[in-house]
Amino acid sequence: MTVDASTTWPTSTLISTSRKSALGSVRVVWVSSMIGLATPKGGVVWHKHDNQPTLLENTLDNYMQSKSGMVFLAYQDVKRLGSEGITCVPAYPGILKTYLQKNFPPVFQNVIGVISKGVEAGAHTEIFAGLSPEIGLKHNGRFIIPWGRLGPIPNHIAVGMEFKAECGTGLAMKF
């Protein structure tokens, strides 16, 4: 089941569950990707006229832009839910062998085949993000990278997570 975490029902359920649970043990994990490489500068390209994300011409560019958006949404959840004792983290499960590559050019499929891991390895990252006792409120908003480690959010995306008054671009707040 897919749940829109911005609606009232899941938010109120998260908060009520958090109030009955160990501090920081209730979590929201936003699945992202390898945002350090193929994302546009700033993470998301905004259409100046209608103030919305721009639909780019390349499918991979749109995919990567959406994954930057996941980091922005995790950041917004930290701001909204962190004070309620809820831990929110974006996670990049790794380069995995999945059917997502089926429409890639054969050369790219071959390269991915050599450097990718099985989906089980990606599950380790998500399990770490969602269940590890090593992750708590002090890690709120931190980027989880393969195979269950803390990693940096690339600077060109991190600047979008700060308000303009804090020398950022404020893009995460628009998203």
XYZ file of C-alpha atoms in Angstrom:
175
model
C 0.000 0.000 0.000
C 1.280 3.467 -0.865
C 0.582 6.213 1.632
C 0.823 9.942 0.997
C 2.770 10.978 4.083
C 1.710 14.609 3.718
C -1.931 13.856 4.574
C -3.473 14.015 8.039
C -4.114 10.316 8.675
C -0.552 8.994 8.408
C 0.854 12.021 10.211
C -1.529 11.674 13.153
C -0.871 7.920 13.256
C 2.898 8.483 13.273
C 2.605 11.030 16.075
C 0.321 8.899 18.255
C 2.577 5.872 17.713
C 5.657 7.927 18.552
C 4.120 9.071 21.838
C 3.773 5.422 22.905
C 7.225 4.337 21.676
C 10.868 4.802 22.548
C 12.108 8.262 21.534
C 13.314 8.240 17.915
C 12.215 4.663 17.245
C 9.307 5.625 14.968
C 10.762 6.331 11.540
C 9.925 7.520 8.071
C 12.334 6.279 5.391
C 12.310 8.071 2.033
C 13.928 5.896 -0.652
C 16.215 7.998 -2.804
C 19.082 7.199 -5.165
C 22.648 8.059 -6.103
C 21.933 11.776 -5.880
C 25.573 12.832 -5.992
C 26.051 12.025 -9.664
C 23.201 12.569 -12.076
C 20.976 15.105 -10.354
C 20.529 18.620 -11.708
C 22.230 21.477 -9.870
C 20.089 22.223 -6.844
C 18.437 18.795 -7.066
C 15.242 19.893 -8.808
C 14.751 22.227 -11.789
C 11.891 24.654 -11.089
C 9.690 26.094 -13.811
C 9.861 29.851 -13.296
C 6.384 30.629 -14.627
C 4.203 28.175 -12.696
C 6.511 27.530 -9.711
C 6.526 23.745 -10.127
C 9.214 21.176 -10.883
C 10.044 21.117 -14.583
C 9.363 17.964 -16.577
C 12.708 17.326 -18.256
C 13.170 15.716 -21.670
C 15.247 12.770 -20.482
C 13.513 10.070 -18.416
C 16.625 9.431 -16.307
C 16.876 13.159 -15.516
C 13.267 13.137 -14.288
C 13.954 10.017 -12.221
C 17.002 11.593 -10.585
C 15.128 14.825 -9.990
C 12.390 12.845 -8.213
C 15.008 11.193 -6.002
C 16.363 14.608 -5.011
C 12.766 15.412 -4.158
C 12.730 12.458 -1.773
C 15.636 14.025 0.122
C 13.729 17.326 0.231
C 10.616 15.548 1.550
C 12.656 13.778 4.224
C 14.066 17.150 5.260
C 10.566 18.624 5.476
C 9.484 15.672 7.622
C 12.412 16.323 9.967
C 11.134 19.889 10.386
C 7.497 18.791 10.864
C 7.896 15.576 12.835
C 11.280 15.696 14.564
C 9.866 17.579 17.549
C 7.377 14.704 17.953
C 10.259 12.237 18.398
C 10.002 10.815 14.870
C 13.180 10.039 12.929
C 13.063 10.766 9.184
C 15.871 9.716 6.850
C 16.433 9.477 3.103
C 18.139 6.251 2.007
C 19.979 5.207 -1.142
C 19.813 1.389 -1.366
C 22.633 1.080 -3.944
C 23.051 0.104 -7.577
C 20.878 -2.994 -7.759
C 20.089 -5.603 -10.386
C 16.428 -4.890 -11.136
C 14.091 -4.645 -14.092
C 14.563 -0.869 -14.086
C 17.526 -1.364 -16.428
C 15.597 -3.371 -19.047
C 15.194 -0.368 -21.374
C 18.747 0.893 -21.003
C 21.117 0.604 -23.969
C 22.937 -2.790 -23.995
C 26.332 -1.228 -23.211
C 24.889 0.464 -20.141
C 23.154 -2.778 -19.100
C 26.507 -4.574 -19.263
C 28.236 -1.957 -17.116
C 25.409 -2.002 -14.578
C 25.551 -5.805 -14.544
C 29.191 -5.682 -13.466
C 28.882 -3.050 -10.735
C 25.423 -3.815 -9.348
C 24.418 -5.947 -6.390
C 21.408 -8.168 -5.825
C 18.235 -6.638 -4.434
C 18.966 -8.301 -1.095
C 21.894 -5.909 -0.612
C 19.560 -2.965 -1.172
C 17.187 -4.395 1.398
C 20.030 -4.279 3.946
C 20.190 -0.499 3.508
C 16.459 -0.073 3.989
C 16.371 -2.415 6.989
C 19.260 -0.473 8.546
C 17.446 2.828 7.958
C 14.158 1.544 9.335
C 15.187 -0.730 12.176
C 18.800 -0.291 13.268
C 19.258 0.764 16.906
C 22.214 2.830 15.619
C 19.791 5.289 13.986
C 17.840 7.721 16.146
C 16.847 11.351 16.498
C 20.460 12.522 16.442
C 20.592 11.148 12.867
C 17.380 12.887 11.806
C 17.678 13.909 8.154
C 20.979 12.101 7.620
C 21.472 10.306 4.306
C 21.730 6.501 4.573
C 23.957 5.023 1.874
C 24.673 1.449 0.757
C 24.870 -0.983 2.751
C 23.684 0.626 5.919
C 26.049 3.564 6.510
C 25.665 7.276 7.111
C 26.763 9.421 4.189
C 26.757 13.053 3.122
C 24.039 14.845 1.217
C 25.742 16.448 -1.803
C 26.326 20.185 -1.349
C 24.323 21.165 -4.443
C 21.260 19.523 -2.865
C 21.989 20.521 0.745
C 21.951 24.211 -0.236
C 18.351 23.723 -1.386
C 17.425 22.566 2.096
C 18.265 25.907 3.697
C 16.152 29.044 3.641
C 17.367 31.926 1.505
C 17.989 33.902 4.708
C 20.442 31.135 5.677
C 22.283 31.438 2.317
C 20.345 28.562 0.773
C 17.921 28.441 -2.129
C 14.832 27.313 -0.213
C 13.943 24.713 -2.881
C 13.093 22.016 -0.333
C 10.400 24.239 1.139
C 8.780 24.643 -2.297
C 8.815 20.918 -2.897
